[in-house]
XYZ file of C-alpha atoms in Angstrom:
617
model
C 70.342 50.251 72.483
C 73.113 47.766 71.674
C 76.764 48.701 71.212
C 77.834 48.545 67.585
C 80.254 45.719 66.947
C 82.167 46.973 63.932
C 85.315 45.143 62.943
C 88.067 47.394 61.603
C 90.114 46.264 58.588
C 93.545 46.960 57.161
C 93.766 49.360 54.192
C 94.269 46.385 51.884
C 91.191 44.590 53.262
C 89.121 47.729 52.865
C 89.689 47.622 49.135
C 88.532 44.018 48.809
C 85.145 43.667 47.069
C 83.883 41.471 49.926
C 84.224 44.331 52.431
C 80.773 45.983 52.296
C 81.709 49.427 53.658
C 84.025 50.049 50.719
C 81.028 49.782 48.402
C 78.968 52.482 50.126
C 78.832 55.981 48.737
C 79.405 58.895 51.130
C 75.659 59.589 50.988
C 74.851 56.039 52.134
C 77.477 56.199 54.889
C 75.879 59.405 56.177
C 72.461 57.754 55.972
C 73.709 54.853 58.107
C 75.200 57.332 60.578
C 71.916 59.221 60.818
C 70.215 55.980 61.929
C 72.915 55.174 64.487
C 73.594 56.663 67.899
C 75.982 59.587 67.688
C 78.315 57.916 70.186
C 78.605 54.789 68.041
C 79.363 56.933 65.017
C 82.073 58.883 66.867
C 83.818 55.896 68.488
C 83.318 53.222 65.834
C 81.685 54.036 62.501
C 83.908 56.970 61.529
C 87.006 54.889 62.338
C 86.282 52.248 59.688
C 88.374 53.852 56.992
C 89.618 57.190 55.683
C 86.534 57.723 53.557
C 84.182 57.198 56.513
C 86.253 59.523 58.660
C 86.107 62.226 55.979
C 82.354 62.173 55.434
C 81.529 61.810 59.145
C 83.944 64.454 60.382
C 81.179 66.456 62.089
C 80.713 63.682 64.669
C 83.230 65.073 67.154
C 81.363 64.767 70.466
C 80.849 61.698 72.633
C 77.803 62.237 74.831
C 78.037 60.902 78.386
C 74.556 61.676 79.724
C 71.097 60.412 78.941
C 68.587 62.745 77.298
C 65.934 64.552 79.341
C 64.461 63.827 81.788
C 67.270 61.467 82.878
C 70.248 63.811 82.526
C 71.537 62.812 85.944
C 72.376 59.304 84.686
C 75.103 58.207 82.252
C 74.321 57.216 78.702
C 74.000 53.519 77.943
C 75.852 51.825 76.418
C 78.646 53.645 78.157
C 81.648 54.480 75.899
C 84.082 52.910 78.351
C 87.172 52.628 76.124
C 86.857 56.182 74.834
C 86.290 57.526 78.359
C 89.356 55.822 79.794
C 91.511 56.821 76.836
C 90.619 60.502 77.217
C 89.876 61.042 80.908
C 92.487 58.601 82.153
C 95.035 61.389 81.549
C 95.619 64.397 83.767
C 95.610 67.036 81.020
C 91.858 67.145 80.151
C 90.863 67.595 83.795
C 92.809 70.860 84.034
C 90.117 72.613 81.994
C 87.277 71.500 84.286
C 85.884 73.370 87.272
C 85.283 71.559 90.554
C 81.587 71.127 89.733
C 82.433 69.666 86.331
C 84.979 67.266 87.829
C 82.460 66.115 90.433
C 79.859 65.672 87.699
C 82.221 63.573 85.598
C 83.137 61.474 88.631
C 79.409 60.945 89.272
C 78.848 59.709 85.723
C 81.806 57.350 85.915
C 80.537 55.988 89.244
C 77.131 55.304 87.708
C 78.447 53.910 84.433
C 78.935 50.382 85.733
C 82.480 50.323 84.317
C 85.208 49.819 86.915
C 87.965 51.105 84.626
C 86.106 54.383 84.073
C 85.681 54.823 87.812
C 89.391 54.081 88.310
C 90.269 56.761 85.775
C 87.970 59.344 87.334
C 89.090 58.642 90.906
C 92.710 58.805 89.857
C 92.505 62.063 87.928
C 89.495 64.068 89.146
C 91.252 65.705 92.080
C 88.074 65.859 94.156
C 86.688 63.870 97.045
C 83.503 61.817 97.016
C 80.480 64.002 97.746
C 76.775 63.239 98.100
C 76.069 63.765 94.397
C 78.560 61.074 93.411
C 77.008 58.583 95.826
C 73.475 59.463 94.729
C 74.337 58.930 91.085
C 75.881 55.509 91.710
C 72.935 54.445 93.872
C 70.303 55.683 91.412
C 72.003 53.767 88.605
C 72.075 50.584 90.683
C 75.879 50.317 90.612
C 76.393 48.573 93.935
C 80.099 47.683 93.497
C 80.892 51.323 92.735
C 78.822 52.526 95.680
C 80.511 50.088 98.061
C 83.887 51.296 96.891
C 82.977 54.981 97.168
C 81.605 54.629 100.684
C 85.021 53.445 101.832
C 86.763 56.557 100.542
C 87.361 59.743 102.466
C 84.086 61.645 102.853
C 82.033 58.746 101.529
C 80.096 57.958 104.673
C 78.741 61.481 104.824
C 76.238 60.628 102.103
C 74.872 57.235 103.116
C 71.344 58.475 103.737
C 71.128 60.421 100.481
C 72.417 57.385 98.618
C 69.691 55.266 100.213
C 66.997 57.789 99.274
C 68.330 57.970 95.716
C 68.129 54.169 95.450
C 64.569 54.242 96.803
C 63.474 56.898 94.310
C 65.085 55.031 91.429
C 63.607 51.670 92.397
C 67.045 50.113 92.923
C 65.942 47.461 95.396
C 69.238 45.582 95.467
C 71.189 48.696 96.418
C 68.656 49.692 99.052
C 68.630 46.199 100.543
C 72.400 46.261 100.928
C 72.439 49.727 102.570
C 69.625 48.879 104.987
C 71.086 45.521 105.944
C 74.525 47.081 106.517
C 73.088 49.621 108.957
C 70.217 47.688 110.495
C 70.587 47.484 114.261
C 70.103 44.197 116.079
C 67.076 45.663 117.828
C 65.149 48.047 115.623
C 64.621 51.421 117.327
C 62.540 54.476 116.554
C 65.443 56.267 114.870
C 65.934 53.428 112.416
C 62.205 53.219 111.716
C 62.040 56.956 111.153
C 64.668 56.717 108.420
C 62.916 53.733 106.854
C 59.725 55.795 106.809
C 61.559 58.542 104.930
C 62.830 55.939 102.459
C 59.274 54.722 101.905
C 58.162 58.325 101.291
C 61.000 58.828 98.810
C 59.949 55.681 96.967
C 56.263 56.638 96.993
C 57.042 60.108 95.641
C 58.700 58.428 92.624
C 55.970 55.785 92.092
C 58.217 52.955 93.329
C 55.571 50.728 94.901
C 57.882 47.706 95.019
C 60.266 49.529 97.371
C 57.419 50.420 99.731
C 56.220 46.810 99.700
C 59.683 45.554 100.616
C 60.078 48.006 103.478
C 56.551 47.598 104.833
C 55.421 44.074 104.001
C 58.557 41.980 103.675
C 60.778 43.651 106.277
C 58.139 45.191 108.549
C 60.296 48.288 108.827
C 57.424 50.679 108.080
C 53.967 50.407 109.630
C 51.504 51.663 107.032
C 48.697 51.582 109.581
C 50.439 53.971 111.991
C 48.965 57.449 111.720
C 52.293 59.271 111.240
C 53.513 56.876 108.578
C 50.169 56.786 106.830
C 49.942 60.568 106.586
C 53.448 61.061 105.200
C 53.206 58.203 102.722
C 49.717 59.255 101.657
C 51.044 62.708 100.762
C 53.864 61.235 98.678
C 51.653 58.620 97.012
C 48.947 61.160 96.155
C 51.479 63.612 94.756
C 52.995 61.013 92.429
C 49.694 59.383 91.488
C 50.452 56.056 93.158
C 46.755 55.501 93.687
C 46.843 51.920 94.926
C 49.142 52.837 97.790
C 47.060 55.908 98.562
C 43.903 53.798 98.853
C 45.746 51.479 101.223
C 47.014 54.103 103.656
C 44.282 56.750 103.472
C 41.936 55.016 105.961
C 44.701 55.283 108.573
C 45.226 59.033 108.142
C 43.676 60.929 111.035
C 41.307 63.784 110.189
C 41.452 66.571 109.297
C 42.766 65.545 105.887
C 42.335 68.843 104.088
C 46.109 69.207 103.606
C 46.045 66.075 101.423
C 43.641 67.620 98.911
C 46.325 69.544 97.028
C 48.439 66.396 96.611
C 45.466 64.371 95.367
C 44.547 67.165 92.965
C 47.980 67.288 91.376
C 48.804 63.600 91.073
C 45.641 61.503 91.055
C 42.886 60.979 88.522
C 39.564 62.784 88.492
C 37.854 59.583 89.690
C 40.068 59.340 92.785
C 39.652 63.049 93.495
C 35.865 62.767 93.284
C 35.750 59.599 95.379
C 37.688 61.068 98.288
C 36.768 64.746 98.034
C 34.182 64.732 100.827
C 36.429 62.903 103.296
C 39.329 65.217 102.495
C 37.384 68.441 103.089
C 35.486 67.127 106.096
C 35.721 69.673 108.891
C 37.101 72.429 106.658
C 35.151 75.606 105.898
C 35.711 75.483 102.138
C 33.532 78.525 101.577
C 35.900 80.580 103.711
C 39.338 79.083 103.092
C 38.718 78.318 99.415
C 40.271 75.719 97.143
C 42.759 77.936 95.354
C 45.799 75.778 96.109
C 44.042 72.598 95.000
C 42.840 74.204 91.761
C 46.371 75.468 91.023
C 47.717 71.978 91.709
C 45.211 70.370 89.355
C 46.266 72.813 86.631
C 49.784 71.331 86.494
C 48.838 67.675 87.029
C 50.300 65.236 84.475
C 47.001 63.554 83.568
C 44.858 64.352 80.539
C 41.922 65.037 82.877
C 43.553 68.084 84.476
C 40.944 70.523 83.138
C 38.085 68.374 84.421
C 39.731 68.386 87.858
C 39.999 72.180 87.736
C 36.319 72.447 86.793
C 35.256 69.964 89.488
C 37.130 71.776 92.242
C 35.905 75.186 91.061
C 32.322 73.967 91.094
C 32.684 72.555 94.619
C 34.262 75.813 95.770
C 31.350 77.831 94.387
C 28.824 75.481 96.008
C 30.542 75.876 99.366
C 30.604 79.641 98.918
C 26.839 79.660 98.292
C 26.288 77.745 101.520
C 28.533 80.170 103.377
C 27.285 83.429 101.871
C 24.496 82.863 99.379
C 24.655 84.149 95.816
C 26.991 86.924 96.887
C 29.379 84.339 98.234
C 29.455 82.430 94.953
C 30.001 85.651 93.037
C 32.974 86.387 95.266
C 34.836 83.228 94.237
C 37.843 84.373 92.224
C 39.987 81.516 90.960
C 43.612 82.628 90.705
C 46.056 80.052 89.368
C 49.264 80.252 91.394
C 52.533 78.368 91.401
C 52.141 74.831 92.704
C 54.985 73.430 94.758
C 53.333 70.072 95.411
C 53.886 68.546 91.981
C 56.719 66.004 91.569
C 59.897 67.448 90.112
C 60.958 71.093 89.892
C 58.069 73.578 90.189
C 56.946 74.834 86.813
C 53.962 76.778 85.507
C 51.278 75.286 83.236
C 52.215 75.267 79.551
C 50.765 77.726 77.028
C 47.896 75.476 75.979
C 46.795 75.046 79.591
C 47.121 78.749 80.311
C 44.867 79.510 77.377
C 42.294 76.978 78.578
C 42.409 78.399 82.109
C 41.820 81.893 80.780
C 38.803 80.645 78.824
C 37.500 79.042 82.017
C 37.605 82.460 83.677
C 40.657 81.919 85.860
C 43.104 84.688 86.647
C 46.838 84.003 86.433
C 49.173 85.025 89.217
C 52.252 87.061 88.258
C 54.475 84.522 90.026
C 53.684 82.005 87.267
C 55.400 84.171 84.699
C 58.330 85.044 86.928
C 58.916 81.326 87.403
C 58.589 80.766 83.656
C 61.220 83.453 83.047
C 63.564 81.930 85.631
C 63.186 78.436 84.167
C 63.702 79.573 80.584
C 60.192 79.018 79.222
C 60.372 81.730 76.586
C 57.143 80.514 74.946
C 55.159 81.109 78.158
C 56.710 84.545 78.665
C 56.013 85.482 75.047
C 52.384 84.343 75.373
C 51.965 86.313 78.567
C 53.402 89.489 77.013
C 51.038 89.191 74.055
C 48.070 88.353 76.266
C 48.627 91.292 78.562
C 49.114 93.608 75.607
C 45.728 92.591 74.221
C 43.904 92.609 77.558
C 45.367 95.700 79.180
C 47.367 97.448 76.508
C 50.666 96.586 78.171
C 51.689 97.128 81.757
C 53.885 94.025 82.119
C 56.758 94.421 84.572
C 59.518 93.520 82.131
C 62.201 94.492 84.651
C 60.905 91.958 87.188
C 60.836 89.239 84.529
C 64.384 90.143 83.514
C 65.608 89.736 87.089
C 64.201 86.207 87.218
C 65.562 85.349 83.767
C 69.071 86.429 84.773
C 68.836 84.468 88.033
C 67.974 81.382 86.043
C 70.556 81.950 83.303
C 67.713 81.987 80.747
C 69.297 83.437 77.631
C 66.230 82.996 75.336
C 64.027 84.885 77.814
C 66.504 87.752 78.190
C 66.770 88.013 74.398
C 62.979 88.045 74.137
C 62.744 90.812 76.710
C 65.446 92.771 74.894
C 63.191 92.741 71.852
C 60.523 94.262 74.110
C 62.758 97.119 75.204
C 64.792 95.649 78.044
C 68.189 97.260 78.579
C 70.624 94.882 80.291
C 72.454 96.993 82.842
C 74.877 96.817 85.764
C 72.103 95.656 88.083
C 71.938 92.433 86.062
C 75.710 92.065 86.080
C 75.608 92.127 89.869
C 73.423 89.000 89.820
C 76.156 86.707 88.504
C 76.440 84.980 91.869
C 72.978 83.463 91.351
C 74.377 81.338 88.500
C 76.101 79.155 91.104
C 73.187 76.724 91.102
C 73.234 76.178 87.325
C 75.171 73.515 85.400
C 78.692 74.804 84.849
C 78.632 75.039 81.045
C 75.251 76.765 80.998
C 76.397 79.264 83.628
C 79.522 80.159 81.640
C 77.656 80.447 78.345
C 75.054 82.744 79.889
C 77.739 84.854 81.573
C 79.505 85.351 78.225
C 76.211 86.466 76.710
C 75.562 88.801 79.620
C 79.007 90.412 79.357
C 78.286 91.412 75.779
C 74.734 92.577 76.490
C 75.426 94.824 79.497
C 75.297 98.575 78.924
C 76.578 101.304 81.193
C 78.782 99.224 83.502
C 81.588 101.040 85.332
C 85.068 99.642 86.098
C 83.849 99.013 89.644
C 80.931 96.982 88.265
C 83.292 94.844 86.185
C 85.649 94.328 89.115
C 82.772 93.134 91.291
C 81.560 90.933 88.447
C 84.991 89.311 88.211
C 84.950 88.279 91.866
C 81.413 86.941 91.498
C 82.376 85.033 88.342
C 85.332 83.542 90.215
C 83.122 82.549 93.141
C 80.703 80.822 90.746
C 83.564 78.886 89.121
C 83.025 80.190 85.609
C 85.153 79.024 82.701
C 88.611 80.314 81.826
C 87.173 81.924 78.681
C 84.612 83.898 80.698
C 87.230 85.095 83.195
C 89.650 86.079 80.429
C 86.971 88.099 78.699
C 86.221 90.004 81.888
C 89.892 90.846 82.270
C 90.895 91.494 78.662
C 87.793 93.257 77.330
C 86.406 94.870 80.425
C 89.520 95.648 82.434
C 88.738 93.603 85.536
C 91.900 93.336 87.594
C 93.441 90.053 88.710
C 94.958 90.032 92.198
C 95.478 87.638 95.074
C 91.977 88.295 96.390
C 90.517 87.271 93.034
C 92.715 84.178 92.882
C 91.508 83.163 96.332
C 87.897 83.633 95.163
C 88.679 81.427 92.161
C 89.998 78.686 94.428
C 86.973 78.907 96.708
C 84.664 78.912 93.679
C 86.235 75.753 92.259
C 87.632 77.313 89.079
C 89.612 75.095 86.717
C 93.337 74.593 87.258
C 94.044 76.123 83.860
C 92.091 79.222 84.946
C 94.198 79.437 88.115
C 97.366 79.151 86.030
C 96.197 81.981 83.796
C 95.253 84.209 86.734
C 98.593 83.637 88.455
C 100.441 84.480 85.235
C 98.499 87.734 84.914
C 99.107 88.567 88.575
C 102.833 87.925 88.291
C 103.059 90.003 85.128
C 101.587 92.878 87.123
C 104.251 92.383 89.831
C 101.879 91.580 92.647
C 102.271 87.881 93.438
C 105.709 88.168 94.990
C 104.462 90.759 97.455
C 101.576 88.668 98.848
C 101.604 85.177 100.275
C 99.035 82.657 101.459
C 99.243 81.004 104.856
C 99.885 77.234 104.684
C 96.850 76.622 106.916
C 94.683 77.546 103.936
C 95.843 74.322 102.279
C 94.027 72.358 104.944
C 90.728 74.140 104.373
C 91.016 73.915 100.590
C 91.957 70.215 100.569
C 88.997 69.383 102.788
C 86.342 71.458 101.043
C 87.443 72.489 97.550
C 89.205 69.390 96.275
C 92.688 67.993 95.973
C 93.329 69.608 92.592
C 93.034 73.093 94.083
C 95.244 72.175 97.047
C 97.862 70.656 94.738
C 97.808 73.773 92.609
C 98.199 76.114 95.579
C 101.083 74.074 96.940
C 102.924 74.353 93.635
C 101.974 77.958 92.881
C 104.718 79.689 94.840
C 102.111 81.680 96.757
C 102.569 79.857 100.052
C 104.488 81.429 102.885
C 107.063 79.238 104.655
C 107.113 76.470 105.840
C 105.193 75.588 102.647
C 103.654 72.437 104.153
C 101.764 71.631 107.317
C 103.554 69.763 110.083
C 102.406 66.434 111.493
C 101.687 67.758 114.979
C 99.501 70.572 113.624
C 97.574 68.197 111.345
C 96.904 65.637 114.050
C 95.690 68.375 116.384
C 93.269 69.681 113.744
C 91.714 66.242 113.297
C 91.480 65.531 117.007
C 89.892 68.911 117.787
C 87.348 68.796 114.970
C 83.669 68.453 115.849
C 80.488 67.661 113.925
C 80.619 67.777 110.138
C 84.032 69.454 110.211
C 85.447 66.078 111.287
C 84.569 64.638 107.894
C 86.229 67.537 106.093
C 89.326 67.138 108.265
C 89.531 63.436 107.416
C 89.315 64.325 103.728
C 92.118 66.857 104.159
C 94.114 64.283 106.133
C 93.990 61.845 103.223
C 95.411 64.559 100.938
C 98.116 65.438 103.483
C 99.172 61.796 103.783
C 99.566 61.575 100.007
C 101.834 64.631 100.063
C 103.964 63.390 102.977
C 104.470 59.787 101.964
C 107.972 59.658 103.451
C 107.014 61.116 106.808
C 105.634 58.440 109.092
C 103.502 59.428 112.046
C 104.281 58.087 115.461
C 102.288 55.196 116.863
C 100.692 57.569 119.358
C 99.625 59.971 116.561
C 98.263 57.141 114.455
C 96.294 55.850 117.435
C 94.743 59.256 118.037
C 93.769 59.598 114.359
C 92.375 56.067 114.268
C 90.212 56.788 117.312
C 88.751 59.882 115.625
C 88.097 58.036 112.369
C 86.466 55.080 114.143
C 84.294 57.344 116.273
C 83.295 59.410 113.249
C 82.466 56.330 111.160
C 80.242 55.071 113.947
C 78.547 58.442 114.262
C 77.840 58.533 110.549
C 76.355 55.047 110.603
C 73.867 56.252 113.207
C 73.554 59.907 112.206
C 71.477 59.068 109.183
C 68.964 57.404 111.494
């Protein structure tokens, strides 16, 4: 998609007959907008003149992410000028939770626009984490990645950045990372990591990456049994059949574990060609092929049903050999959740479920629990109707509701409410599970849940408030808990909000409520907490706490204490201490450390950097 190049005119020029936009009716302007990307309409088309702005007023949102299934990557073309104009200021970031700020930093890092990355780094108030590095690597933004790796905390994510580049097929990025960390004499540790990179590439159908690692650099030996087995699993799972054919002869028997991967990712022809070698030595009549059949049922190919039928037939034949006609009659095909398919585990869609039923397969209850958790209301609705017809009911709606709440699946909960579900305090107590969801979705679902709950006590709402704070829910969600449901705000809750990464504006609100109740002046936070927060929860939270008036004297950490913390740190805590140190330095710009202190800190940083270079091997 190309960026619109629309030249704006003065009001006088807009009235000239030669200016074509002045001749368009509002209906035609809206028709042009409907055929244009919404971002281009918002940042360019509606700014042409007053008339365009009036009839295109509904275009208020500039989208920064690509549509499914590439939501992790920024939209292209990237609205660089609009991003810098808005997010280059401190004010908009105050409304964002830590997860949202990290997400926005990730998008800026992957946008390919240096000015956007400057704006995000300057205002986000969070350190560079693995997600930021992964996003930049997956988008192929090498300059941004190189810059991020030099920042505090950056080196912690080198390996994940390399794997993200391998999965995305970003050969240039991967080449740079490998060459930067390649030892003079290749050792087993280095080769082990390269093998994992090849597996990551194979799992995403990136054959070119595997060729570079194995053929051009000789960093992965595809004929070695260990490498061949791991790469065969990844290649089979993703349907990279050419690579599978290349490495399969080098996989030592037994190969039965590979069957499930071949069933999910490869074609019927490949499955049939290698079936006998894969089951060689396995007592199929006894162990069955249930996992392979379940894998075939969620495979991406159009021949999935033929694979199910083929495997079922082979299973029945093996059962006859093992136990005669009685053995074949005892074969019960139960379709279960498959965790071998690429991407997040998901059940077969409704059309496949119907076909599997017609084939005589039973459906495991876990399929529908997963569907409820993932928000597939159509699958849950089909299952409820199917069970009603087959058994006259008997569906465990309560169990489905638990999974739906865990997944923040509002449509499924609403569907179950129509079937008699009462949302109660037990569901309110599951708020903490929303921590893994995108921030906006978690807050929206929590707001829905607050209105749907029946029978909650003040104690339930108080517990829900602390959970909501720990999840980092929005200011609106926290205010509703307090104002409508009476949840108290105190120092313990404020601390949970900091730890949960709540927005700065939410912390301001909570502190105001706490002070109005007369409690803040009676309780104080130890300055040492600043160190922990700066290292793990972001600079914005540490800055807020320092200016909140909640700190006990001396209000700021001394140089001797800080140096000692860094020197005494071990393992991964060293990285967090170095992140906190960078924040501390920014706060104490006028206080120079002694040469001896600087030398001690430099020794820790150098040692840690070296450890991280080798730790990912």
